[in-house]
XYZ file of C-alpha atoms in Angstrom:
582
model
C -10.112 -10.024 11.578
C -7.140 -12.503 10.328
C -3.843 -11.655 10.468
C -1.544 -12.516 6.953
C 1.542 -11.783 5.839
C 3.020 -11.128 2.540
C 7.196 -10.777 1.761
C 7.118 -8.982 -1.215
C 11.096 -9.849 -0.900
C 14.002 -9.485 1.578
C 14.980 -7.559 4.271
C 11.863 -5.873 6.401
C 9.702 -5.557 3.661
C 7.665 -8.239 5.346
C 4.482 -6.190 5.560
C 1.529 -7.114 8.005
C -1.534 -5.684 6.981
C -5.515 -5.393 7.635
C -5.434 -6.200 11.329
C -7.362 -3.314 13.507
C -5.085 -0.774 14.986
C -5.419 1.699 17.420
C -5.647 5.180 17.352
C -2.149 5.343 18.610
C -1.071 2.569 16.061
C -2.066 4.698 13.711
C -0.592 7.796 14.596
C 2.268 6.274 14.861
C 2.345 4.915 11.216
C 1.330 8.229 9.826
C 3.973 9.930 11.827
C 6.751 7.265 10.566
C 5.737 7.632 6.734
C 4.014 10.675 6.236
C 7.260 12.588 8.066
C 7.353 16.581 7.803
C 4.477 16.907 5.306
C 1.870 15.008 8.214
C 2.775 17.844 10.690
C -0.106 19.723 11.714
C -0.179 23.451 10.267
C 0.419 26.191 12.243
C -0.541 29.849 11.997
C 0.419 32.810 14.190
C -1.719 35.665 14.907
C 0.720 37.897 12.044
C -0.226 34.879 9.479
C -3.825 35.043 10.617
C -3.824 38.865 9.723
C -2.588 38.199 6.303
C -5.210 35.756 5.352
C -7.913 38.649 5.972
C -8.245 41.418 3.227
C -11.654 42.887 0.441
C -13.335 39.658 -0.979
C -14.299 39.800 -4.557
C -18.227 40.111 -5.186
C -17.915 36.824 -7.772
C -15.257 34.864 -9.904
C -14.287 36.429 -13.061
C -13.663 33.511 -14.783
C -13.964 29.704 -13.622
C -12.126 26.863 -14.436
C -13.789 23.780 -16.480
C -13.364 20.279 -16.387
C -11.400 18.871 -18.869
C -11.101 14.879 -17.703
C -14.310 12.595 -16.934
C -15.131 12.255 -13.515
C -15.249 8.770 -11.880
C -19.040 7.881 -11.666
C -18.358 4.761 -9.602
C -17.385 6.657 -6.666
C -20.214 9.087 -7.186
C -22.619 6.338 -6.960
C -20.857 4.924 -3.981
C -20.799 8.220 -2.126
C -24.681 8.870 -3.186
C -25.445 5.435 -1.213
C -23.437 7.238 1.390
C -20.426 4.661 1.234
C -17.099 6.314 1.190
C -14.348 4.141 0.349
C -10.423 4.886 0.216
C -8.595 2.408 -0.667
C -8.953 -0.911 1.386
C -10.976 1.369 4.465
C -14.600 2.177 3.929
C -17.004 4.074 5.674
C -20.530 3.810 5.839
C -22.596 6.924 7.157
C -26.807 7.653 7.788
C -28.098 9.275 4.196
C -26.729 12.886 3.537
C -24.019 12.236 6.713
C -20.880 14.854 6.229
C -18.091 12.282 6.357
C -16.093 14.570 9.017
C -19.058 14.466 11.651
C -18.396 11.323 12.622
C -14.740 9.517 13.718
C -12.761 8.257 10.806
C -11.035 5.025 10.240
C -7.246 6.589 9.411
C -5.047 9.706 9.467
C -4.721 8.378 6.050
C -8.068 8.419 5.650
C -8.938 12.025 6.598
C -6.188 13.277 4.697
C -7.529 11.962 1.366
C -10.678 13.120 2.517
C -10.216 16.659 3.189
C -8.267 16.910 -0.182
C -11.882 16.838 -1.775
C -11.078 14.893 -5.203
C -14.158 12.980 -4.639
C -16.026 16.251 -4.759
C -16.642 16.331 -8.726
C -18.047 12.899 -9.160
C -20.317 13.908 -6.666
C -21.745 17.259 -8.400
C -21.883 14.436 -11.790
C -24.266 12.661 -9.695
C -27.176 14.929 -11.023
C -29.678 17.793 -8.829
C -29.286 15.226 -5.926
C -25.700 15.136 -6.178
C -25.135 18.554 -6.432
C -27.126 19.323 -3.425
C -26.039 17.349 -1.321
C -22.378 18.753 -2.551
C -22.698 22.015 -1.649
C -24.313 21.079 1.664
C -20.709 19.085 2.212
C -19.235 22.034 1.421
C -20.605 24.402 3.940
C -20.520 22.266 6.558
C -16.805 21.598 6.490
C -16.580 25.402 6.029
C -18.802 25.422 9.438
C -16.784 23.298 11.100
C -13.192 23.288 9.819
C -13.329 26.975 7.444
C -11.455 28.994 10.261
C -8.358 27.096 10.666
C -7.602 23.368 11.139
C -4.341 21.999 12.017
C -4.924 19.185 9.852
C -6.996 19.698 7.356
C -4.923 23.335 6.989
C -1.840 21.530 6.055
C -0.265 22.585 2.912
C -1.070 19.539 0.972
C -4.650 18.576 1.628
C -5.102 22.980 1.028
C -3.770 22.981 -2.166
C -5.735 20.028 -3.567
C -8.985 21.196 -2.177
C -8.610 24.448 -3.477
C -8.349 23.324 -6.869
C -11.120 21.309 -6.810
C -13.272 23.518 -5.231
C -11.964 26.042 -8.484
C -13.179 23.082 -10.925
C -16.701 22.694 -9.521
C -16.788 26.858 -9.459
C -19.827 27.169 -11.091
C -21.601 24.317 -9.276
C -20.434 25.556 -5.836
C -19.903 29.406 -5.842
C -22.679 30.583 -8.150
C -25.759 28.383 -6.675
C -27.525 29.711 -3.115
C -28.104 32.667 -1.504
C -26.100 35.520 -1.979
C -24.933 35.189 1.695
C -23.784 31.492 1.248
C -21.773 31.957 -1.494
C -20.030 34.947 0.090
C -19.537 32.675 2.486
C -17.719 29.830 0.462
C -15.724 32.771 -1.747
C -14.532 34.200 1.357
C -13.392 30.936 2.844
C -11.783 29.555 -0.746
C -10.046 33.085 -0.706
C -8.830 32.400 2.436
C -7.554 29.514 1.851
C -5.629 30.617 -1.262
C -3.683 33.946 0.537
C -2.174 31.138 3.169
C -1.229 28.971 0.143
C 0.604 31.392 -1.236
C 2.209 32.674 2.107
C 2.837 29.292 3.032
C 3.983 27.767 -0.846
C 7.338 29.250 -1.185
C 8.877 27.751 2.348
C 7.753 23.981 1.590
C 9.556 20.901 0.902
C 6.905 18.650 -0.363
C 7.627 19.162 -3.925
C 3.687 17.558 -4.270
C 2.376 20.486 -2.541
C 4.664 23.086 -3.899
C 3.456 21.921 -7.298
C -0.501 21.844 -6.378
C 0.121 25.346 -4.596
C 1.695 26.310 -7.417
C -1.191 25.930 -10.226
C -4.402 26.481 -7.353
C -2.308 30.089 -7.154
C -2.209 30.693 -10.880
C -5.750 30.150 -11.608
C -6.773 31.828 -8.059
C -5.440 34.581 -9.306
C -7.255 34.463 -12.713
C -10.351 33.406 -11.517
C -11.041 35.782 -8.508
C -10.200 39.633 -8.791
C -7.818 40.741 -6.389
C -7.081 37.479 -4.878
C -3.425 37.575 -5.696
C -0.938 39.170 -7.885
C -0.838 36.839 -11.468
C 2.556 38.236 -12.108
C 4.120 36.446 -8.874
C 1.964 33.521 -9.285
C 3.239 32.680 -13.001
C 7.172 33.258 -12.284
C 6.185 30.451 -9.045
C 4.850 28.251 -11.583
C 7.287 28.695 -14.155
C 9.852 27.922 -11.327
C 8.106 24.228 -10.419
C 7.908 23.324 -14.390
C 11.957 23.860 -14.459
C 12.354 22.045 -11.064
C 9.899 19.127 -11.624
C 9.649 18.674 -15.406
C 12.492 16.397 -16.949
C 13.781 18.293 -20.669
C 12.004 15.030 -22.345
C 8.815 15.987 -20.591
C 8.545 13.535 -17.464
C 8.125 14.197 -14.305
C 11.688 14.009 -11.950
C 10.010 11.712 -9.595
C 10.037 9.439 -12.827
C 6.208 8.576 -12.086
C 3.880 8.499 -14.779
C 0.694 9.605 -13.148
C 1.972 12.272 -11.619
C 3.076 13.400 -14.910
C -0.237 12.986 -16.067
C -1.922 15.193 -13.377
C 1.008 17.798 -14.312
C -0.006 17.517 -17.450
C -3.790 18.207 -16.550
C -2.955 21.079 -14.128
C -1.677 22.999 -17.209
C -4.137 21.547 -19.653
C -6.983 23.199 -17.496
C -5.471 26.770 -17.096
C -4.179 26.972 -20.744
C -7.960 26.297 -21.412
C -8.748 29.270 -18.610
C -6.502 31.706 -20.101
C -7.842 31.258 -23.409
C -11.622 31.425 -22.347
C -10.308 34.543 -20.159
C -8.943 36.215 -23.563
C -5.736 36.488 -21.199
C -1.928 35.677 -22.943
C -1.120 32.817 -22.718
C 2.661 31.977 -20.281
C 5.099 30.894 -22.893
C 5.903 28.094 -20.870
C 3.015 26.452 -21.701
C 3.662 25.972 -25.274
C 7.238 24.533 -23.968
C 6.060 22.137 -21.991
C 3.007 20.459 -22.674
C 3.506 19.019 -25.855
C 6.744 17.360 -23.912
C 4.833 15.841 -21.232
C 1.796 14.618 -23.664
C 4.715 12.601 -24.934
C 5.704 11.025 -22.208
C 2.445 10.415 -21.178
C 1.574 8.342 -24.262
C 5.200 6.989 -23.602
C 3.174 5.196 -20.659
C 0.119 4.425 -21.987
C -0.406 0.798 -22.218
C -2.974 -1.139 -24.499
C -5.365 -1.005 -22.033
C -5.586 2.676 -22.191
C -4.274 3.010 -19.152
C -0.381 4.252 -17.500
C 2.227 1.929 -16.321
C 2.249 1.982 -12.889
C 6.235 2.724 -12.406
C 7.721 4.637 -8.536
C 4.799 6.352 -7.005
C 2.412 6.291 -9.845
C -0.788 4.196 -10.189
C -2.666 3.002 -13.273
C -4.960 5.759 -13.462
C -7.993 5.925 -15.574
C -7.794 4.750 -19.036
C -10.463 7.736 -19.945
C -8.188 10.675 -18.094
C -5.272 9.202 -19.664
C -7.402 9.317 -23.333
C -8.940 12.704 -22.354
C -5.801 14.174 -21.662
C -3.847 13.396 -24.966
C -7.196 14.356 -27.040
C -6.028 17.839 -25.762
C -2.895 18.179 -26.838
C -2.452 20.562 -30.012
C -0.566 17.896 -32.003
C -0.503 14.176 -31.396
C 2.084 12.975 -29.092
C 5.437 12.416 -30.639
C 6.496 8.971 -30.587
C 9.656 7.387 -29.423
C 11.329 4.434 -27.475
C 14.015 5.665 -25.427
C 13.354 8.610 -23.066
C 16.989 9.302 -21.459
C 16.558 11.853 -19.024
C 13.865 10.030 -16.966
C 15.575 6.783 -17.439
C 12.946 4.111 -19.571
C 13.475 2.428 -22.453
C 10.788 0.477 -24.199
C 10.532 -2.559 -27.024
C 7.130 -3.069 -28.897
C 6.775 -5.449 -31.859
C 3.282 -6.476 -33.443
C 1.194 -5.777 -29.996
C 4.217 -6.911 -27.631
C 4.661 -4.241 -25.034
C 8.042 -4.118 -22.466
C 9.214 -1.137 -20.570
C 12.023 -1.139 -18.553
C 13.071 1.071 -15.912
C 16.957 1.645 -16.499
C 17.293 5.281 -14.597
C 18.744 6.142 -10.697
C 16.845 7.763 -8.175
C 16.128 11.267 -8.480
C 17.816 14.153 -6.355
C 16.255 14.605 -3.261
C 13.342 15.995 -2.280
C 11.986 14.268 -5.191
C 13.738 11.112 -3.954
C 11.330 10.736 -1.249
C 8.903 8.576 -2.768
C 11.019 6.926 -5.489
C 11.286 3.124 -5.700
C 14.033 0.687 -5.947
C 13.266 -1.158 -8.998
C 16.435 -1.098 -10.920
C 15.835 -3.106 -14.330
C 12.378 -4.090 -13.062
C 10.172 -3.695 -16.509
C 6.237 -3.562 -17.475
C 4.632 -6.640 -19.639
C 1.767 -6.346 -21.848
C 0.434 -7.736 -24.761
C -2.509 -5.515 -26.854
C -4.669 -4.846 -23.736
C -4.002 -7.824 -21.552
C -1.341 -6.529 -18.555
C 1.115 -10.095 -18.165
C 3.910 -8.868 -15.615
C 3.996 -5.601 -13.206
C 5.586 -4.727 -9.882
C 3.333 -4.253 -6.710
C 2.626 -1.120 -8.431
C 1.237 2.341 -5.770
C -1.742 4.051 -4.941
C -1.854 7.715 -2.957
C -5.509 6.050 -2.275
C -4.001 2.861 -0.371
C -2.544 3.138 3.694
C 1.102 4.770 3.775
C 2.546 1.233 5.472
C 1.422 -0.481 2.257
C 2.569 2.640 0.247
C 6.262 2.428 2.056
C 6.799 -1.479 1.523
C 6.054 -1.438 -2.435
C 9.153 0.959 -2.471
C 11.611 -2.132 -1.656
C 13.283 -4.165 -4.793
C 11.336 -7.584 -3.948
C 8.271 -5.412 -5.698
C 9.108 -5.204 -8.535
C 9.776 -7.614 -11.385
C 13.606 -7.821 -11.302
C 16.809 -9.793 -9.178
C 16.965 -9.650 -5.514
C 20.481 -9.976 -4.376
C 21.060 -10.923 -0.614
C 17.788 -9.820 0.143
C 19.000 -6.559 -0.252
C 17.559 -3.428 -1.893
C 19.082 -2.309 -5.643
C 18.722 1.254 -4.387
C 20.082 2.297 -1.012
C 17.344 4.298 1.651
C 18.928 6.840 4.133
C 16.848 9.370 6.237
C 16.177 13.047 4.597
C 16.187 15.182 7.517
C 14.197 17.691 6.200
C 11.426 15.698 5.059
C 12.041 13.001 7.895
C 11.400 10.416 4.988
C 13.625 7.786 3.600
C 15.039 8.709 0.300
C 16.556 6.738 -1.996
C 19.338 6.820 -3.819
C 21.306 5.153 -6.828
C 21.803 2.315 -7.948
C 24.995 3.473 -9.228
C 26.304 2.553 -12.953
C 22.774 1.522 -14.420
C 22.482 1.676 -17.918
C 20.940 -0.066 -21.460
C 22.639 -0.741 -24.735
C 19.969 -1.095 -27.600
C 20.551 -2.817 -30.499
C 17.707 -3.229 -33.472
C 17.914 -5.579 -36.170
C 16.035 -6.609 -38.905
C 12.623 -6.918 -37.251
C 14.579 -7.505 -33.833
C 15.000 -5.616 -30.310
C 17.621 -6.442 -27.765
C 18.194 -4.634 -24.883
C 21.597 -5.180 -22.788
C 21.065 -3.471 -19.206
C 22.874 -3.282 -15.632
C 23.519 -2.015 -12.585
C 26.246 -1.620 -9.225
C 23.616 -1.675 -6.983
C 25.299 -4.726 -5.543
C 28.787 -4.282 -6.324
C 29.355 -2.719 -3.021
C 27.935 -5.159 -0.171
C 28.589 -8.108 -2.772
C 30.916 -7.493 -5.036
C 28.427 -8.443 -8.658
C 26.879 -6.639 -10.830
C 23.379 -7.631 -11.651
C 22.925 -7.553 -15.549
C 20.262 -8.357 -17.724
C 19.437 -8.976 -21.666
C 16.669 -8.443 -23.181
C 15.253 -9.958 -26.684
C 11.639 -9.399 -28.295
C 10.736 -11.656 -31.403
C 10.076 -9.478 -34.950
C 6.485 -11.352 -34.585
C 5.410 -10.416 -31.132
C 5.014 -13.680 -29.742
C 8.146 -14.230 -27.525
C 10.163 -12.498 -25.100
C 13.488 -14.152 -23.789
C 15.827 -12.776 -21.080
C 19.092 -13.827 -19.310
C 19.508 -12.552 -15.847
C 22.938 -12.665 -14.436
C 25.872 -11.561 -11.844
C 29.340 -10.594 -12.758
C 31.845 -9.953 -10.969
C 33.039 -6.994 -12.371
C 37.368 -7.906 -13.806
C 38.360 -4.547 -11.965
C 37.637 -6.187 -8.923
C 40.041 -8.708 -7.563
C 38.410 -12.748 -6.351
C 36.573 -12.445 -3.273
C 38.197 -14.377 -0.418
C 34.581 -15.754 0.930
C 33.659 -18.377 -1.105
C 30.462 -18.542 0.236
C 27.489 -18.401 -2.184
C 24.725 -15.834 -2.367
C 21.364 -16.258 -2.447
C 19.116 -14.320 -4.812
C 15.979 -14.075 -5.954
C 13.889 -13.204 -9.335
C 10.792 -12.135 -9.230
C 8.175 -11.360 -11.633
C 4.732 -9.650 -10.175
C 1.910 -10.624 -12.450
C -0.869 -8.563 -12.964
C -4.323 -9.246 -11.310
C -6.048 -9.742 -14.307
C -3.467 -12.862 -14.925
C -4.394 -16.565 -13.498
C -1.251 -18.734 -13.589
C -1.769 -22.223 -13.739
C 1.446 -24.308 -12.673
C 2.790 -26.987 -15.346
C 5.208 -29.790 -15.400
C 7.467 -27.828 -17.825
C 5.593 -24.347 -17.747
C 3.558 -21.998 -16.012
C 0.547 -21.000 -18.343
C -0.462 -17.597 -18.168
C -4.349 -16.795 -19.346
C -5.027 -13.685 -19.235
C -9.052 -12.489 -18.817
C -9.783 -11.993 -22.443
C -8.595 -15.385 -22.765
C -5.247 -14.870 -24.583
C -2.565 -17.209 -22.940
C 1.212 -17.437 -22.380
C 3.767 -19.655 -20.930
C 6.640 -18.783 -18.716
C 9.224 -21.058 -18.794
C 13.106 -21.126 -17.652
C 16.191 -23.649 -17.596
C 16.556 -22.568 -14.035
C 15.224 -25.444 -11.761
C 12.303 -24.800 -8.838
C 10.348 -21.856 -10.483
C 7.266 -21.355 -8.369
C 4.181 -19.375 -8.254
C 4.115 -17.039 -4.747
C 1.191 -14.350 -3.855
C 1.965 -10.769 -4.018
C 0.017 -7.209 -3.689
C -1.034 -5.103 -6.223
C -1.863 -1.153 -4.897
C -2.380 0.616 -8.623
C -5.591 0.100 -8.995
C -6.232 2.267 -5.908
C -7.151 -1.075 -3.913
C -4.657 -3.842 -2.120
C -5.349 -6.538 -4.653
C -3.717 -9.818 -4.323
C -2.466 -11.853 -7.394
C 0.219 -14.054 -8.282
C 4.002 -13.791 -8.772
C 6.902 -16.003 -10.494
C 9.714 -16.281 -8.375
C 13.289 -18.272 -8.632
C 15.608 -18.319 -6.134
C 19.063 -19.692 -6.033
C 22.927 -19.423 -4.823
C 25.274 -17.017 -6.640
C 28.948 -17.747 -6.871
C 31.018 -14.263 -5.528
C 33.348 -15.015 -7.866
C 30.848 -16.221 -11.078
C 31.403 -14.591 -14.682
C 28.030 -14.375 -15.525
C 28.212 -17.105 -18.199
C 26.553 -19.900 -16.906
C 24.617 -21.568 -14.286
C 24.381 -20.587 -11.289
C 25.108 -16.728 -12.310
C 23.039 -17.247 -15.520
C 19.364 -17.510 -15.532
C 17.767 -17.986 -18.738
C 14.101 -17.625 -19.022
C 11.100 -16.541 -21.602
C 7.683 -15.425 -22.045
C 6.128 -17.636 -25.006
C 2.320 -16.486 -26.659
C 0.445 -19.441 -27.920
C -1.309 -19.965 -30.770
C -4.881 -19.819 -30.920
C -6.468 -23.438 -31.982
């Protein structure tokens, strides 16, 4: 297997990726990325005793899927090919994944989570058999405890999807079989909410958090509903942003958010239970921000640890909303702002990291922004996927991927160690902000940040303007040194770098005076800047749950300490032109 290399800019974000590794390689890796949250459970004989209690005859109620289910993977996993992200794994027909030794840590993780586990059951009588069969086995071999599989994370999530394919999996069998899978489920639940309370993943605290709720619906004496709601109420405060996006500042993960609550509002109605206030204060908050997202193609933009996700969950999502989303283009507490004229999509990320824990995952893309025009994606960063290997995951954190200035080879945010988590969290960039000013049919966005003020002594600032007709985005990139600050003594220049990750679905085509953009429906643009030596560079792109590899528009060049920002070389003009159709 061949060794490559791609530097998605500066630093050690050099990334080397699909060689073969060894089992040690690997647990290495997942140790170094995966920190406190990769740590195999433990439970003491006192924790054992609490998970044991009565189990409930049957499920009161069960919980019903809301979203589509991904019927690509189903057919994959009925040919008995199981795929996550760029690993795959081919078994004998009707194989239980687990029986035989997997390619990853990474791997078995996102397969004991069990999110492939409705698009199998969609698969038809065949599908669902063999589902359930997957089902007990893993109770057979992993149901009593599992260090790994046990961890709080992997629980949560396959609790809750074992609660969405209820009526598939815990009313079909013998009546000794499904006792069997109730008990285990139940199980599984009472450590969850021993366990929930005492994390620090705030992804697990959150999936504990709504598995609890409608455990405690669904199943009769599980767990007290009471307890389970005030947890839940608790996340919503912690992780929900008062415009409705999620404090990570990742769209899908608002999106799943907004899901998780989607489904039990639709439980406690079918239940004839009240319905938690806090549902009526949130979800119409994070619809918003959801559509916020949405880009032409249906799908989200793929900003901090957030991937594309489906267009269809994305569609089926806001379809459930009690009112359409509101609309806006500034959403201040999560930090986006966003210009659209006559199809002409931009949104730029102008907010800091988040407080930690939720800081563990964020990325530094300071003033990077999202391109689009009607359906057709134009410019991106290296986007994320939970799907894709946790190296790959770590590197697309780092400035040079995402579609901004690179100063020094140096990262807008900075990354320090969390202790608690053992993961690098980021923080900053300090003083980033956007002025918006609208005019006749105009947009113009003024944004910055200090990101670089400290190890450089500029700030990096950049304009913004969007034509009235849709057809032409300019921008001016440049570095200031801010008056407050007196003339460096070092006179030496500083190189930089601007970058602009195009989407896969974009083939550049180099020109003497342009680079032509065409995009797959056949709609072309041209990039094209003052600044000399623009070139076209491969990148990675993760949010389509696969490491694709497309193009990128990069200039480099030498920065004055001392420039005003006015002119060459602190001043980099450059524009995004749509051309007309013969």
């Amino acid at each position: 297997m061949t060794e490559w290399t791609v530097n998605v800019g500066g630093g050690d974000s050099e990334i080397l990726a699909d060689r073969t590794r060894t089992g040690a390689d690997d647990a290495a890796l997942w140790r170094r990325f995966r920190g406190a949250c990769g740590d195999d459970a433990k439970v003491g004989v006192l924790q054992r005793l609490k998970l044991s209690g009565p189990i409930p005859e049957a499920f009161s109620h069960h919980l019903n899927r809301l979203v589509p289910t991904d019927d690509r993977r189903g057919e994959a996993l009925m040919q008995d090919i199981w795929r996550i992200g760029m690993e795959r794994l081919t078994l004998a027909p009707g194989q239980p994944p687990w029986s035989s030794p997997l390619p990853s840590k990474h791997f078995a993780d996102r397969l004991h989570r069990f999110s492939w586990l409705p698009d199998l059951f969609d698969q038809g009588e065949r599908g669902a058999e063999r589902a359930i069969r997957f089902v007990d086995d893993w109770i057979e071999t992993h149901g009593g405890f599992n260090g790994f599989s046990w961890r709080l994370a992997p629980t949560s999530v396959r609790c809750w999807n074992w609660m969405i394919c209820g009526r598939d999996l815990f009313e079909t069998g013998s009546e000794e079989a499904r006792q069997i899978r109730l008990e285990c489920l139940v199980r599984q639940i009472r450590y969850l909410s021993d366990q929930v309370d005492a994390a620090t993943d705030p992804k697990a605290r959150w999936y504990g958090a709504v598995t609890i709720v409608a455990g405690a619906l669904c199943i009769d004496r599980a767990m007290s509903l009471d307890t389970a709601l005030a947890r839940l109420d608790a996340e919503c405060t912690a992780q929900i942003l008062p415009d409705g996006g999620h404090v990570s500042r990742s769209p899908s993960r608002n999106l799943r958010a907004l899901v998780h609550l989607l489904t039990l509002q639709d439980l406690f109605r079918h239940a004839g239970h009240p319905e938690p206030d806090f549902f009526e204060k949130w979800i119409p908050r994070m619809g918003a921000m959801v559509a916020f997202f949405q880009a032409g193609d249906g799908a989200l933009n793929p900003f901090n640890d957030g991937d594309e996700a489906r267009p269809e969950v994305v569609e089926a999502a806001l379809s459930l909303l009690p009112v359409p989303p509101r609309r806006f283009t500034f959403a201040p507490k999560s930090g986006f702002q966003k210009l659209e004229k006559n199809g002409l999509r931009l949104v730029l990320d102008c907010g800091e990291a988040p407080e930690r824990p939720f800081s563990d995952f964020a990325h530094a893309g300071a003033l990077g922004f999202e391109l689009s025009d009607g359906p057709c994606r134009l410019v991106t960063s290296c986007g994320y996927s939970a799907e894709v290997n946790v190296d790959w995951q770590a590197a697309v954190r780092r400035t040079g991927a995402h579609s901004t200035l690179i100063l020094a080879g140096r990262d807008s945010s900075t990354f320090s160690l969390n202790e608690e988590s053992r993961l690098l969290s980021a923080q900053g960039p300090e003083g980033i902000s956007a002025k918006r000013l609208e005019e006749a049919d105009e947009i113009w966005l003024d944004a910055q940040h200090g990101g670089y003020k400290a190890p450089c002594g500029l700030l990096h600032r950049r304009r913004l303007f969007i034509s009235g007709d849709g057809q032409r985005l300019t921008g001016e990139d440049s570095l200031v040194r801010p008056i407050s600050q007196p003339p460096s003594d070092d006179r030496k220049f500083i190189g930089f770098e601007i970058r602009f990750h195009l989407h896969p679905t974009v083939t550049a085509i180099m020109g003497r005076d342009a680079i032509r953009l065409v995009c797959d429906d056949g709609t072309v643009w041209k990039f094209k800047t003052s600044h000399e030596g623009a070139r076209l560079e491969r990148t990675v792109y993760l949010a389509r749950g696969v490491v694709e590899r497309p193009e990128q528009i990069v200039m480099a060049g030498f920065a004055d300490p001392n420039g005003d920002g006015q002119q060459p070389p602190n001043c980099i003009r450059w524009a995004f032109l749509k051309e007309r159709s013969a």
